[in-house]
GROMACS .gro file of C-alpha atoms in nm:
model
  461
    1MET     CA    1  -0.594  -2.141   1.652
    2THR     CA    2  -0.370  -1.875   1.501
    3PHE     CA    3  -0.049  -1.746   1.656
    4THR     CA    4   0.221  -1.486   1.595
    5VAL     CA    5   0.593  -1.541   1.539
    6ALA     CA    6   0.865  -1.271   1.533
    7ILE     CA    7   1.183  -1.317   1.327
    8VAL     CA    8   1.478  -1.152   1.505
    9GLY     CA    9   1.856  -1.148   1.473
   10ARG     CA   10   2.146  -0.919   1.392
   11PRO     CA   11   2.160  -0.738   1.055
   12ASN     CA   12   2.210  -0.928   0.729
   13VAL     CA   13   2.146  -1.282   0.854
   14GLY     CA   14   1.851  -1.337   0.615
   15LYS     CA   15   1.547  -1.242   0.824
   16SER     CA   16   1.361  -1.072   0.538
   17THR     CA   17   1.444  -1.358   0.300
   18LEU     CA   18   1.289  -1.602   0.550
   19PHE     CA   19   0.988  -1.371   0.593
   20ASN     CA   20   0.930  -1.366   0.216
   21ARG     CA   21   0.968  -1.744   0.203
   22LEU     CA   22   0.705  -1.797   0.474
   23VAL     CA   23   0.448  -1.553   0.331
   24GLY     CA   24   0.499  -1.698  -0.017
   25ARG     CA   25   0.578  -1.375  -0.200
   26ARG     CA   26   0.826  -1.087  -0.206
   27MET     CA   27   0.682  -0.849   0.052
   28ALA     CA   28   0.998  -0.729   0.227
   29LEU     CA   29   1.296  -0.562   0.062
   30VAL     CA   30   1.601  -0.788   0.038
   31ASP     CA   31   1.952  -0.664  -0.036
   32ASP     CA   32   2.313  -0.751   0.052
   33LEU     CA   33   2.343  -0.418   0.233
   34PRO     CA   34   2.297  -0.463   0.612
   35GLY     CA   35   2.013  -0.281   0.786
   36VAL     CA   36   1.767  -0.272   0.494
   37THR     CA   37   1.467  -0.347   0.717
   38ARG     CA   38   1.377  -0.068   0.960
   39ASP     CA   39   1.007  -0.099   1.045
   40ARG     CA   40   0.846  -0.416   1.168
   41ARG     CA   41   0.624  -0.572   0.903
   42ALA     CA   42   0.358  -0.842   0.949
   43GLY     CA   43   0.235  -1.096   0.695
   44GLU     CA   44   0.016  -1.405   0.682
   45ALA     CA   45   0.243  -1.710   0.665
   46ARG     CA   46   0.174  -2.072   0.581
   47LEU     CA   47   0.396  -2.367   0.667
   48GLY     CA   48   0.244  -2.708   0.599
   49ASP     CA   49  -0.096  -2.703   0.769
   50LEU     CA   50   0.004  -2.416   0.999
   51THR     CA   51  -0.130  -2.068   0.927
   52PHE     CA   52   0.008  -1.787   1.140
   53THR     CA   53   0.121  -1.424   1.148
   54VAL     CA   54   0.493  -1.363   1.100
   55ILE     CA   55   0.668  -1.034   1.183
   56ASP     CA   56   0.986  -0.923   1.010
   57THR     CA   57   1.206  -0.695   1.222
   58ALA     CA   58   1.512  -0.474   1.200
   59GLY     CA   59   1.849  -0.621   1.293
   60PHE     CA   60   1.955  -0.613   1.658
   61GLU     CA   61   2.216  -0.341   1.721
   62GLU     CA   62   2.357  -0.177   2.035
   63ALA     CA   63   2.277   0.194   2.009
   64ALA     CA   64   2.152   0.493   2.205
   65PRO     CA   65   1.770   0.492   2.237
   66ALA     CA   66   1.731   0.831   2.065
   67SER     CA   67   1.939   0.734   1.760
   68LEU     CA   68   1.791   0.580   1.446
   69PRO     CA   69   1.932   0.229   1.525
   70GLY     CA   70   1.801   0.270   1.879
   71ARG     CA   71   1.451   0.350   1.753
   72MET     CA   72   1.474   0.052   1.518
   73ARG     CA   73   1.567  -0.162   1.819
   74ALA     CA   74   1.252  -0.041   1.999
   75GLN     CA   75   1.044  -0.165   1.705
   76THR     CA   76   1.205  -0.509   1.738
   77ASP     CA   77   1.139  -0.515   2.114
   78ALA     CA   78   0.773  -0.435   2.042
   79ALA     CA   79   0.756  -0.726   1.794
   80ILE     CA   80   0.895  -0.969   2.054
   81ALA     CA   81   0.641  -0.848   2.311
   82GLU     CA   82   0.360  -0.899   2.057
   83ALA     CA   83   0.470  -1.248   1.945
   84ASP     CA   84   0.386  -1.588   2.090
   85ALA     CA   85   0.723  -1.729   1.982
   86VAL     CA   86   1.057  -1.600   1.849
   87LEU     CA   87   1.261  -1.726   1.556
   88PHE     CA   88   1.620  -1.625   1.639
   89VAL     CA   89   1.818  -1.625   1.314
   90ILE     CA   90   2.198  -1.649   1.292
   91ASP     CA   91   2.436  -1.680   0.999
   92ALA     CA   92   2.557  -2.041   0.994
   93ARG     CA   93   2.859  -1.950   0.781
   94SER     CA   94   3.003  -1.715   1.043
   95GLY     CA   95   2.863  -1.901   1.343
   96PRO     CA   96   2.738  -1.733   1.663
   97THR     CA   97   2.906  -1.397   1.721
   98PRO     CA   98   2.934  -1.200   2.047
   99VAL     CA   99   2.643  -0.985   1.925
  100ASP     CA  100   2.434  -1.302   1.872
  101ARG     CA  101   2.516  -1.418   2.225
  102ALA     CA  102   2.422  -1.082   2.377
  103PHE     CA  103   2.086  -1.070   2.205
  104ALA     CA  104   2.016  -1.438   2.267
  105GLU     CA  105   2.021  -1.344   2.635
  106LEU     CA  106   1.758  -1.075   2.570
  107VAL     CA  107   1.537  -1.328   2.388
  108ARG     CA  108   1.577  -1.569   2.677
  109LYS     CA  109   1.476  -1.299   2.929
  110SER     CA  110   1.159  -1.224   2.727
  111GLY     CA  111   1.022  -1.559   2.839
  112LYS     CA  112   0.887  -1.637   2.491
  113PRO     CA  113   0.947  -1.982   2.333
  114ALA     CA  114   1.242  -1.947   2.095
  115VAL     CA  115   1.369  -2.146   1.797
  116VAL     CA  116   1.727  -2.091   1.681
  117LEU     CA  117   1.756  -2.095   1.301
  118ALA     CA  118   2.103  -2.137   1.151
  119ASN     CA  119   2.040  -1.974   0.814
  120LYS     CA  120   2.262  -2.000   0.503
  121SER     CA  121   2.348  -2.356   0.606
  122GLU     CA  122   2.349  -2.499   0.255
  123GLY     CA  123   2.673  -2.682   0.173
  124ARG     CA  124   2.964  -2.760   0.401
  125ALA     CA  125   3.035  -2.398   0.491
  126GLY     CA  126   2.735  -2.381   0.724
  127GLU     CA  127   2.765  -2.715   0.905
  128ALA     CA  128   3.009  -2.603   1.175
  129GLY     CA  129   2.818  -2.281   1.246
  130ALA     CA  130   2.493  -2.468   1.286
  131LEU     CA  131   2.651  -2.698   1.548
  132GLU     CA  132   2.808  -2.402   1.731
  133ALA     CA  133   2.460  -2.250   1.772
  134TYR     CA  134   2.399  -2.491   2.062
  135ALA     CA  135   2.616  -2.255   2.268
  136LEU     CA  136   2.343  -1.988   2.257
  137GLY     CA  137   2.144  -2.184   2.512
  138LEU     CA  138   1.813  -2.159   2.326
  139GLY     CA  139   1.773  -2.526   2.248
  140GLU     CA  140   1.849  -2.734   1.942
  141PRO     CA  141   1.926  -2.519   1.635
  142VAL     CA  142   1.746  -2.581   1.306
  143ALA     CA  143   1.963  -2.565   0.995
  144ILE     CA  144   1.781  -2.388   0.711
  145SER     CA  145   1.841  -2.203   0.388
  146ALA     CA  146   1.574  -1.934   0.350
  147GLU     CA  147   1.693  -1.850  -0.001
  148HIS     CA  148   1.668  -2.208  -0.129
  149GLY     CA  149   1.377  -2.326   0.090
  150GLU     CA  150   1.577  -2.595   0.269
  151GLY     CA  151   1.499  -2.704   0.627
  152LEU     CA  152   1.136  -2.585   0.631
  153ALA     CA  153   1.011  -2.930   0.738
  154GLU     CA  154   1.242  -2.914   1.041
  155LEU     CA  155   1.119  -2.559   1.112
  156TYR     CA  156   0.761  -2.691   1.102
  157ASP     CA  157   0.844  -2.954   1.365
  158ALA     CA  158   1.025  -2.698   1.581
  159LEU     CA  159   0.726  -2.463   1.575
  160ARG     CA  160   0.493  -2.743   1.678
  161ALA     CA  161   0.726  -2.832   1.966
  162ALA     CA  162   0.761  -2.468   2.077
  163LEU     CA  163   0.386  -2.393   2.064
  164PRO     CA  164   0.206  -2.725   2.126
  165GLU     CA  165  -0.129  -2.571   2.222
  166GLU     CA  166  -0.140  -2.310   1.943
  167THR     CA  167  -0.041  -2.563   1.675
  168ALA     CA  168  -0.259  -2.852   1.798
  169ASP     CA  169  -0.513  -2.994   1.552
  170ARG     CA  170  -0.871  -2.887   1.613
  171ALA     CA  171  -1.073  -3.144   1.798
  172ASP     CA  172  -1.305  -3.344   1.578
  173ASP     CA  173  -1.651  -3.470   1.661
  174GLY     CA  174  -1.557  -3.838   1.653
  175ASP     CA  175  -1.620  -3.886   1.283
  176GLY     CA  176  -1.287  -3.741   1.175
  177ILE     CA  177  -1.451  -3.411   1.078
  178ALA     CA  178  -1.316  -3.100   1.244
  179ALA     CA  179  -1.565  -2.921   1.463
  180PRO     CA  180  -1.644  -2.571   1.340
  181THR     CA  181  -1.506  -2.279   1.535
  182ASP     CA  182  -1.681  -1.952   1.606
  183ASP     CA  183  -1.507  -1.797   1.305
  184ASP     CA  184  -1.651  -2.063   1.071
  185ASP     CA  185  -2.005  -1.943   1.142
  186ALA     CA  186  -1.923  -1.574   1.140
  187PRO     CA  187  -2.083  -1.370   0.864
  188PRO     CA  188  -1.843  -1.236   0.600
  189THR     CA  189  -1.726  -0.882   0.681
  190GLU     CA  190  -1.700  -0.594   0.440
  191ARG     CA  191  -1.364  -0.569   0.268
  192PRO     CA  192  -1.148  -0.290   0.413
  193ILE     CA  193  -1.076   0.021   0.206
  194ARG     CA  194  -0.714   0.003   0.088
  195VAL     CA  195  -0.543   0.341   0.140
  196ALA     CA  196  -0.188   0.432   0.033
  197VAL     CA  197  -0.023   0.736   0.191
  198VAL     CA  198   0.233   0.879  -0.052
  199GLY     CA  199   0.438   1.195  -0.087
  200ARG     CA  200   0.784   1.343  -0.099
  201PRO     CA  201   1.047   1.235   0.159
  202ASN     CA  202   0.999   1.385   0.506
  203ALA     CA  203   0.642   1.495   0.437
  204GLY     CA  204   0.533   1.324   0.762
  205LYS     CA  205   0.365   1.008   0.626
  206SER     CA  206   0.471   0.772   0.907
  207THR     CA  207   0.391   1.029   1.176
  208LEU     CA  208   0.044   1.072   1.027
  209VAL     CA  209  -0.024   0.696   1.024
  210ASN     CA  210   0.103   0.660   1.382
  211ARG     CA  211  -0.137   0.936   1.493
  212LEU     CA  212  -0.426   0.756   1.322
  213LEU     CA  213  -0.335   0.431   1.500
  214GLY     CA  214  -0.277   0.600   1.835
  215GLU     CA  215   0.060   0.427   1.884
  216GLU     CA  216   0.420   0.444   1.762
  217ARG     CA  217   0.369   0.158   1.518
  218LEU     CA  218   0.599   0.299   1.247
  219LEU     CA  219   0.952   0.429   1.275
  220THR     CA  220   0.968   0.810   1.265
  221GLY     CA  221   1.230   1.080   1.313
  222PRO     CA  222   1.378   1.399   1.173
  223GLU     CA  223   1.586   1.209   0.917
  224ALA     CA  224   1.450   1.208   0.561
  225GLY     CA  225   1.395   0.870   0.395
  226ILE     CA  226   1.351   0.659   0.711
  227THR     CA  227   1.075   0.445   0.559
  228ARG     CA  228   1.203   0.198   0.301
  229ASP     CA  229   0.941  -0.075   0.282
  230SER     CA  230   0.573  -0.021   0.211
  231VAL     CA  231   0.423  -0.123   0.547
  232ALA     CA  232   0.052  -0.213   0.578
  233VAL     CA  233  -0.142  -0.162   0.901
  234ASP     CA  234  -0.509  -0.219   0.985
  235LEU     CA  235  -0.737   0.051   1.124
  236GLU     CA  236  -1.104   0.076   1.214
  237TRP     CA  237  -1.257   0.425   1.210
  238ARG     CA  238  -1.624   0.486   1.285
  239GLY     CA  239  -1.715   0.128   1.202
  240GLN     CA  240  -1.530   0.125   0.868
  241ARG     CA  241  -1.222  -0.094   0.828
  242PHE     CA  242  -0.913   0.035   0.648
  243ARG     CA  243  -0.583  -0.118   0.543
  244ILE     CA  244  -0.335   0.169   0.530
  245HIS     CA  245  -0.001   0.145   0.349
  246ASP     CA  246   0.279   0.373   0.464
  247THR     CA  247   0.524   0.417   0.177
  248ALA     CA  248   0.874   0.543   0.108
  249GLY     CA  249   0.915   0.903  -0.008
  250LEU     CA  250   0.906   0.959  -0.384
  251ARG     CA  251   1.178   1.182  -0.527
  252ARG     CA  252   1.240   1.289  -0.884
  253ARG     CA  253   1.349   0.994  -1.095
  254SER     CA  254   1.678   1.165  -1.188
  255LYS     CA  255   1.776   1.179  -0.819
  256VAL     CA  256   1.709   0.809  -0.752
  257GLU     CA  257   2.039   0.633  -0.812
  258GLU     CA  258   2.096   0.377  -0.537
  259LYS     CA  259   1.955   0.029  -0.586
  260LEU     CA  260   1.792   0.029  -0.241
  261GLU     CA  261   1.601   0.351  -0.308
  262LYS     CA  262   1.486   0.214  -0.643
  263LEU     CA  263   1.344  -0.089  -0.462
  264SER     CA  264   1.174   0.139  -0.209
  265VAL     CA  265   1.017   0.347  -0.487
  266ALA     CA  266   0.900   0.028  -0.661
  267GLY     CA  267   0.726  -0.075  -0.338
  268ALA     CA  268   0.553   0.264  -0.314
  269LEU     CA  269   0.436   0.242  -0.676
  270GLU     CA  270   0.298  -0.107  -0.613
  271ALA     CA  271   0.106   0.025  -0.310
  272ILE     CA  272  -0.050   0.292  -0.535
  273ARG     CA  273  -0.153   0.035  -0.798
  274PHE     CA  274  -0.329  -0.186  -0.544
  275ALA     CA  275  -0.491   0.095  -0.343
  276ASP     CA  276  -0.852   0.209  -0.362
  277VAL     CA  277  -0.776   0.559  -0.235
  278VAL     CA  278  -0.441   0.739  -0.235
  279VAL     CA  279  -0.373   1.016   0.016
  280VAL     CA  280  -0.117   1.250  -0.142
  281LEU     CA  281   0.056   1.416   0.151
  282ILE     CA  282   0.213   1.756   0.085
  283ASP     CA  283   0.402   1.992   0.315
  284ALA     CA  284   0.211   2.304   0.419
  285GLN     CA  285   0.539   2.499   0.416
  286ALA     CA  286   0.602   2.415   0.048
  287SER     CA  287   0.270   2.314  -0.106
  288PHE     CA  288   0.215   2.203  -0.466
  289GLU     CA  289   0.577   2.175  -0.566
  290GLU     CA  290   0.650   2.009  -0.899
  291GLN     CA  291   0.709   1.668  -0.740
  292ASP     CA  292   0.373   1.688  -0.557
  293LEU     CA  293   0.200   1.749  -0.890
  294ARG     CA  294   0.390   1.463  -1.056
  295ILE     CA  295   0.284   1.225  -0.779
  296ALA     CA  296  -0.082   1.331  -0.804
  297ASP     CA  297  -0.070   1.293  -1.182
  298LEU     CA  298   0.077   0.943  -1.143
  299VAL     CA  299  -0.208   0.848  -0.910
  300GLU     CA  300  -0.464   0.980  -1.161
  301ARG     CA  301  -0.304   0.783  -1.446
  302GLU     CA  302  -0.326   0.469  -1.232
  303GLY     CA  303  -0.699   0.538  -1.192
  304ARG     CA  304  -0.697   0.564  -0.812
  305ALA     CA  305  -0.922   0.794  -0.608
  306ILE     CA  306  -0.730   1.088  -0.460
  307VAL     CA  307  -0.737   1.293  -0.140
  308ILE     CA  308  -0.480   1.571  -0.095
  309ALA     CA  309  -0.376   1.619   0.268
  310VAL     CA  310  -0.175   1.930   0.355
  311ASN     CA  311   0.039   1.818   0.650
  312LYS     CA  312   0.225   2.018   0.920
  313TRP     CA  313  -0.066   2.265   0.935
  314ASP     CA  314   0.029   2.336   1.297
  315LEU     CA  315   0.346   2.506   1.169
  316LYS     CA  316   0.154   2.735   0.935
  317GLN     CA  317   0.033   3.059   1.086
  318GLY     CA  318  -0.343   3.111   1.087
  319GLU     CA  319  -0.457   3.269   0.764
  320ALA     CA  320  -0.820   3.333   0.673
  321GLY     CA  321  -0.933   3.128   0.375
  322ALA     CA  322  -0.597   2.947   0.341
  323ILE     CA  323  -0.747   2.604   0.274
  324GLY     CA  324  -0.988   2.752   0.018
  325LYS     CA  325  -0.694   2.903  -0.168
  326LEU     CA  326  -0.521   2.565  -0.167
  327SER     CA  327  -0.836   2.405  -0.313
  328GLU     CA  328  -0.833   2.663  -0.592
  329GLU     CA  329  -0.464   2.587  -0.654
  330ALA     CA  330  -0.542   2.216  -0.671
  331ASP     CA  331  -0.811   2.273  -0.935
  332HIS     CA  332  -0.570   2.495  -1.131
  333TRP     CA  333  -0.272   2.258  -1.125
  334LEU     CA  334  -0.470   1.930  -1.137
  335PRO     CA  335  -0.766   1.983  -1.372
  336GLN     CA  336  -0.774   1.608  -1.444
  337VAL     CA  337  -0.916   1.554  -1.090
  338LYS     CA  338  -1.111   1.876  -1.057
  339GLY     CA  339  -1.290   1.911  -0.724
  340VAL     CA  340  -1.041   1.690  -0.538
  341SER     CA  341  -1.071   1.714  -0.158
  342VAL     CA  342  -0.795   1.922   0.001
  343VAL     CA  343  -0.775   1.871   0.378
  344ALA     CA  344  -0.550   2.051   0.628
  345VAL     CA  345  -0.399   1.802   0.876
  346SER     CA  346  -0.125   1.770   1.134
  347GLY     CA  347   0.024   1.428   1.197
  348MET     CA  348   0.197   1.568   1.506
  349THR     CA  349  -0.114   1.702   1.683
  350GLY     CA  350  -0.391   1.501   1.513
  351TYR     CA  351  -0.560   1.812   1.372
  352GLY     CA  352  -0.791   1.741   1.077
  353LEU     CA  353  -0.751   1.361   1.072
  354ASP     CA  354  -1.125   1.301   1.114
  355ARG     CA  355  -1.195   1.522   0.812
  356MET     CA  356  -0.927   1.340   0.613
  357MET     CA  357  -1.073   0.996   0.690
  358GLN     CA  358  -1.424   1.118   0.603
  359ALA     CA  359  -1.286   1.252   0.274
  360VAL     CA  360  -1.137   0.907   0.206
  361ILE     CA  361  -1.476   0.742   0.261
  362ASP     CA  362  -1.653   1.001   0.045
  363ILE     CA  363  -1.413   0.976  -0.250
  364HIS     CA  364  -1.423   0.595  -0.227
  365ALA     CA  365  -1.801   0.615  -0.274
  366VAL     CA  366  -1.757   0.850  -0.573
  367TRP     CA  367  -1.493   0.617  -0.720
  368ASN     CA  368  -1.750   0.333  -0.707
  369ARG     CA  369  -2.044   0.541  -0.837
  370ARG     CA  370  -2.243   0.416  -1.134
  371ALA     CA  371  -2.468   0.634  -1.352
  372PRO     CA  372  -2.780   0.481  -1.516
  373THR     CA  373  -2.769   0.458  -1.894
  374PRO     CA  374  -3.094   0.656  -1.958
  375ALA     CA  375  -2.963   0.947  -1.748
  376LEU     CA  376  -2.630   0.932  -1.931
  377ASN     CA  377  -2.796   0.960  -2.269
  378ARG     CA  378  -3.017   1.247  -2.155
  379TRP     CA  379  -2.698   1.420  -2.044
  380LEU     CA  380  -2.530   1.350  -2.382
  381LYS     CA  381  -2.823   1.500  -2.569
  382ALA     CA  382  -2.812   1.817  -2.357
  383ALA     CA  383  -2.432   1.846  -2.374
  384THR     CA  384  -2.419   1.814  -2.753
  385ALA     CA  385  -2.711   2.055  -2.792
  386ALA     CA  386  -2.528   2.317  -2.586
  387HIS     CA  387  -2.197   2.262  -2.765
  388PRO     CA  388  -2.215   2.042  -3.079
  389PRO     CA  389  -1.900   1.853  -3.174
  390PRO     CA  390  -1.699   2.042  -3.438
  391ALA     CA  391  -1.699   1.938  -3.801
  392VAL     CA  392  -1.362   1.801  -3.906
  393SER     CA  393  -1.256   1.834  -4.273
  394GLY     CA  394  -1.610   1.950  -4.351
  395ARG     CA  395  -1.767   1.631  -4.214
  396ARG     CA  396  -1.987   1.622  -3.905
  397ILE     CA  397  -1.912   1.388  -3.614
  398ARG     CA  398  -2.222   1.221  -3.472
  399LEU     CA  399  -2.232   1.113  -3.106
  400ASP     CA  400  -2.490   0.835  -3.078
  401TYR     CA  401  -2.507   0.710  -2.720
  402VAL     CA  402  -2.303   0.657  -2.404
  403THR     CA  403  -2.292   0.388  -2.134
  404GLN     CA  404  -2.089   0.310  -1.822
  405PRO     CA  405  -1.946  -0.045  -1.832
  406LYS     CA  406  -1.741  -0.025  -1.510
  407THR     CA  407  -1.648   0.172  -1.202
  408ARG     CA  408  -1.322   0.203  -1.000
  409PRO     CA  409  -1.266   0.455  -1.161
  410PRO     CA  410  -1.591   0.556  -1.338
  411SER     CA  411  -1.540   0.454  -1.702
  412PHE     CA  412  -1.766   0.545  -1.993
  413VAL     CA  413  -1.790   0.430  -2.354
  414LEU     CA  414  -1.917   0.680  -2.612
  415PHE     CA  415  -2.034   0.535  -2.944
  416CYS     CA  416  -1.983   0.776  -3.231
  417THR     CA  417  -1.873   0.817  -3.591
  418ARG     CA  418  -1.513   0.900  -3.678
  419ALA     CA  419  -1.383   0.842  -3.323
  420ASP     CA  420  -1.024   0.921  -3.422
  421ALA     CA  421  -1.124   1.266  -3.550
  422LEU     CA  422  -1.291   1.397  -3.231
  423PRO     CA  423  -1.062   1.669  -3.089
  424ASP     CA  424  -0.907   1.622  -2.743
  425ALA     CA  425  -1.047   1.960  -2.637
  426TYR     CA  426  -1.402   1.836  -2.699
  427LYS     CA  427  -1.328   1.516  -2.502
  428ARG     CA  428  -1.215   1.731  -2.211
  429TYR     CA  429  -1.537   1.930  -2.239
  430LEU     CA  430  -1.742   1.610  -2.220
  431ILE     CA  431  -1.543   1.478  -1.920
  432ASN     CA  432  -1.575   1.806  -1.727
  433ASP     CA  433  -1.946   1.829  -1.801
  434LEU     CA  434  -1.989   1.463  -1.705
  435ARG     CA  435  -1.808   1.524  -1.378
  436GLU     CA  436  -2.037   1.815  -1.292
  437ALA     CA  437  -2.361   1.654  -1.407
  438PHE     CA  438  -2.314   1.329  -1.212
  439ASP     CA  439  -2.125   1.470  -0.910
  440LEU     CA  440  -1.791   1.298  -0.965
  441PRO     CA  441  -1.542   1.539  -0.802
  442GLY     CA  442  -1.180   1.441  -0.747
  443THR     CA  443  -1.189   1.104  -0.919
  444PRO     CA  444  -1.026   1.003  -1.247
  445ILE     CA  445  -1.277   0.958  -1.530
  446ARG     CA  446  -1.212   0.736  -1.830
  447LEU     CA  447  -1.394   0.817  -2.156
  448THR     CA  448  -1.341   0.573  -2.444
  449LEU     CA  449  -1.462   0.646  -2.797
  450ARG     CA  450  -1.589   0.359  -3.005
  451GLU     CA  451  -1.715   0.364  -3.362
  452LYS     CA  452  -2.037   0.186  -3.452
  453LYS     CA  453  -2.016  -0.066  -3.729
  454ASN     CA  454  -2.132   0.061  -4.069
  455PRO     CA  455  -2.419  -0.168  -4.176
  456TYR     CA  456  -2.358  -0.074  -4.540
  457ALA     CA  457  -1.985  -0.153  -4.538
  458PRO     CA  458  -1.896  -0.458  -4.752
  459ARG     CA  459  -1.837  -0.769  -4.547
  460ARG     CA  460  -1.519  -0.970  -4.579
  461SER     CA  461  -1.570  -1.312  -4.726
   0.00000   0.00000   0.00000
């Protein structure tokens, strides 16, 4: 039986370091600066034979509900309500502080089983603080070092004691073999479509994802740059499962100076690399700025399928044919993904979100499309007959045949003579004609030239 655990505590006590340790990889941003984590983030953790969901949260702070720290606090409260147990983390080197004591009372009032973790307890400096943690009234503290992986065996025992039913071994059938659960016999489900939502700061990415989910799952507000981590959430829409990654805003590289923003940008770039479809969110009030085009070009170079969503459409006055003009602009500025879907949306009101999700499904199908080899070679014959490849240095270039070895994105290999001499302009002609002939709008296309071996060339001994 699986269960959920929330990691809570004041800022800079090592919650994200513990989260990364439990999930087995660097998912959450970690820095010496307090308050790095803002949204709550979930991951699949493993500790011994226990497999469970762990939630990383923002640090507890006293603040007005409408302020940014207050909204971060609401995210932490939601994580506690969702969890089966709470890991309350303190800094063993400083010992329990008045802030720790105040929030320990809140954890106690939640009624959830709690385990006190005295983090940073390696060496003598943390011994006294770990003993002082008894004063919090949440039971026996567990001394750990999330950074060095110390104390995890004691944490395992504490979790078993806090959640005896959820961590109990599955009953066996008398022969020492675990009885299968309902999930063991369940048919495998289709893998969800991985979607990354990217764009400039304050384009409305988190608001858009919240509207899709129908809840305030991600931290939002008028401040630019609220999102720091790339946060993944699950969504089911019309029977199709999605895993949507909300990402930090991407600014021009010359403006990114702080270490924390560099880490946030790195997380956004990683989300793009591992996505199937990338929704490039642009502001309707300032569409197709240079940074929007740079982001879309980056996505194309990574080979991801693209949907352009024009957000804040509710703020734009009604104008006949406005979205058609934006589609024409997209084809003009982004010829490498000609025919890309441009959808008008509003994360605030929910306008156009159904069309955006349908566009994601459609471009995902195009991104996975495979063309049969006979049809490809009939196309090549017609394309070269209409526009033969130019002669270079008085010598003709012969295009023999073409095949598609892979999809995601659609990739083609063209066998020819003198591959290095074929002009780039003619390659672009072939790609554009290929896109039109096989209905591949809005997806990157890879065309590789390969020379056939000369049967008359002397062989090396």
